[in-house]
Amino acid sequence: METIVFPNNKEKAQQMEAYMKHHFRFAGVPKPERALLQKALLKESQEIPISDLLLLVKDYYMQEEREYQYLAIDLVQKNVKRLSFDNLVWLLELVSQKEWWDSIDSWQKVYSTWGKLHQEVDAVFKLFEGQEDFWLRRIAITLQLGFKEETDVALLERAIDADRSTNEFFIQKAIGWALRDYSKTNPLWVKEQLTKELSKLATREASKYL
């Protein structure tokens, strides 16, 4: 299987690094270009054993440039139907490294897709609920984005209740995001949540469609 080596574009890299507050080094490969470069690998990855796939994912994820973390998560998402729950547990080691909103929200899609596919949302939720690392709790809060009528309201409320008073921008943003998304399906429930303790940021985000 061919190894992906992203080309370096210093000018683009500087722009991308600035956008990400200089938390990570970039090669400078925009998403459309990266998608083309990794297309063949993603297709081939579906034919290799899961054990080999996970090692490949880890190898890419541990490389320095941010594009490789994106590639690693794309590899997981491409093969999400083949993963076991134990595989998801194993991947938590990577989820909790090189954390920022971009990787965390991409990992959220992986775990959300798997949970819904296998009707194991509760089991997946418990992987993130109550974690000391707020980035992992952000996944618990946003896990059911797009679930609409299939949303487990009890899980959503548990995630929100645990962090209502947490003074962390990315947590409060996630609470608002989750409530705003669910307000399209159940506005009355979300309005009820707005009567409880919520930060101004979460309230503003949650109220967008109400």
XYZ file of C-alpha atoms in Angstrom:
210
model
C 0.000 0.000 0.000
C 1.384 3.371 -1.026
C 2.456 5.710 1.757
C 0.990 9.204 1.646
C 3.482 12.055 1.871
C 1.800 15.428 1.655
C 3.681 18.109 -0.316
C 4.771 21.228 1.529
C 3.352 24.621 0.642
C 4.917 27.160 2.989
C 2.538 30.004 2.158
C -0.581 27.873 2.623
C 0.902 26.287 5.732
C 1.381 29.676 7.367
C -2.230 30.599 6.637
C -3.549 27.308 8.003
C -1.357 27.497 11.105
C -2.570 31.024 11.819
C -6.208 29.913 11.460
C -5.558 27.171 14.021
C -3.924 29.632 16.447
C -0.502 28.064 15.804
C -1.351 24.986 17.829
C -0.104 22.694 15.059
C 2.316 22.601 12.192
C 0.766 22.190 8.724
C 2.154 20.980 5.430
C -0.115 23.453 3.674
C -2.471 21.090 1.834
C -6.065 22.411 1.575
C -8.895 19.920 2.086
C -9.859 19.507 -1.616
C -6.266 18.746 -2.575
C -5.823 16.429 0.389
C -8.986 14.541 -0.564
C -7.570 13.829 -4.016
C -4.189 12.745 -2.665
C -5.683 10.307 -0.182
C -8.570 8.975 -2.272
C -6.800 5.824 -3.458
C -5.493 5.000 0.013
C -8.946 5.311 1.549
C -10.319 2.871 -0.997
C -7.471 0.392 -0.527
C -7.786 0.586 3.254
C -11.106 -1.246 3.108
C -9.312 -4.397 1.974
C -6.742 -4.708 4.764
C -7.269 -6.418 8.135
C -8.512 -4.188 10.931
C -5.376 -4.821 12.978
C -3.230 -3.491 10.135
C -5.609 -0.577 9.594
C -5.365 0.528 13.220
C -1.575 0.462 13.113
C -1.665 2.499 9.903
C -4.031 4.993 11.505
C -1.763 5.364 14.522
C 1.307 5.798 12.326
C -0.281 8.657 10.400
C -1.826 10.227 13.502
C 1.518 10.502 15.245
C 3.147 12.414 12.389
C 3.733 16.094 12.987
C 1.795 17.936 10.293
C -1.897 18.368 11.023
C -2.987 16.986 7.659
C -1.858 13.519 8.793
C -4.246 13.582 11.731
C -7.039 14.435 9.299
C -5.971 11.543 7.067
C -5.899 9.133 10.008
C -9.424 10.070 11.090
C -10.657 9.816 7.497
C -9.239 6.278 7.373
C -11.184 5.367 10.498
C -14.402 6.929 9.199
C -14.034 5.115 5.876
C -13.845 1.812 7.735
C -16.218 2.594 10.597
C -18.637 -0.191 9.637
C -15.861 -2.753 10.145
C -14.875 -1.586 13.607
C -15.755 -3.312 16.853
C -16.493 -1.589 20.136
C -13.084 -2.723 21.370
C -11.546 -0.952 18.378
C -13.285 2.256 19.446
C -11.876 1.867 22.944
C -8.386 1.347 21.504
C -8.725 4.507 19.402
C -9.380 6.634 22.495
C -5.620 6.767 22.963
C -5.401 8.746 19.735
C -8.519 10.829 20.355
C -6.939 12.220 23.520
C -3.754 13.288 21.750
C -3.186 16.406 19.620
C -6.597 17.672 20.756
C -8.310 20.725 19.334
C -11.793 21.406 18.049
C -11.009 20.199 14.527
C -9.820 16.726 15.494
C -12.338 16.306 18.313
C -15.309 17.147 16.104
C -14.031 14.766 13.428
C -13.640 11.978 15.991
C -17.151 12.755 17.203
C -18.470 11.866 13.753
C -16.659 8.515 13.915
C -18.142 7.567 17.275
C -21.560 8.974 16.413
C -21.702 7.027 13.147
C -20.694 3.775 14.855
C -23.099 4.209 17.763
C -26.073 4.898 15.539
C -25.168 2.116 13.098
C -24.937 -0.487 15.857
C -27.684 1.001 18.038
C -25.116 1.329 20.814
C -25.240 5.073 21.406
C -25.487 4.580 25.164
C -22.317 2.447 25.272
C -20.421 4.968 23.155
C -21.701 7.863 25.258
C -20.323 6.240 28.411
C -16.819 6.265 26.906
C -16.866 10.067 27.106
C -19.257 10.872 29.951
C -17.565 12.193 33.063
C -14.081 12.260 31.610
C -11.659 14.679 33.240
C -10.530 15.815 29.787
C -13.082 18.408 28.668
C -12.402 17.638 25.013
C -13.736 14.119 25.567
C -16.792 15.493 27.346
C -17.370 17.720 24.313
C -17.865 14.515 22.315
C -20.443 13.311 24.857
C -22.347 16.583 24.411
C -22.277 16.587 20.598
C -22.486 12.822 20.062
C -26.090 12.926 18.830
C -25.869 15.847 16.415
C -28.196 15.172 13.499
C -30.049 12.339 15.226
C -33.322 14.308 15.149
C -36.213 12.098 16.385
C -33.747 9.331 17.281
C -32.048 11.521 19.884
C -31.831 9.946 23.317
C -32.907 13.016 25.272
C -31.880 11.531 28.600
C -28.280 11.149 27.416
C -28.230 14.637 25.944
C -29.535 16.140 29.174
C -27.002 14.183 31.243
C -24.159 15.521 29.139
C -25.415 19.093 29.398
C -26.177 18.908 33.123
C -22.638 17.737 33.871
C -21.144 20.857 32.299
C -23.727 23.620 32.706
C -21.419 25.616 34.953
C -18.137 24.643 33.300
C -16.211 27.782 32.411
C -14.739 26.485 29.167
C -15.523 28.104 25.833
C -15.454 24.878 23.813
C -17.789 23.146 26.261
C -20.298 25.983 26.339
C -20.124 26.256 22.554
C -20.844 22.528 22.304
C -23.843 22.782 24.632
C -25.276 25.576 22.536
C -24.551 23.674 19.328
C -26.243 20.503 20.570
C -29.314 22.386 21.786
C -29.557 24.433 18.591
C -29.422 21.273 16.498
C -32.100 19.524 18.548
C -34.301 22.629 18.598
C -35.149 21.891 14.951
C -36.796 18.660 16.137
C -38.064 19.460 19.627
C -38.153 23.229 20.237
C -40.299 22.916 23.371
C -37.723 20.718 25.106
C -34.921 23.095 24.199
C -36.924 26.093 25.441
C -37.308 24.271 28.745
C -33.537 23.832 28.911
C -33.133 27.557 28.398
C -35.010 28.176 31.645
C -32.236 26.350 33.536
C -28.673 27.429 34.251
C -26.888 28.122 30.967
C -24.060 30.444 30.016
C -24.739 33.424 27.776
C -22.741 31.741 25.007
C -24.709 28.480 25.199
C -27.998 30.365 25.399
C -27.167 32.500 22.378
C -26.134 29.478 20.314
C -29.128 27.387 21.412
C -31.649 30.139 20.642
C -30.707 30.681 17.016
C -33.740 28.865 15.546
C -36.223 29.534 18.341
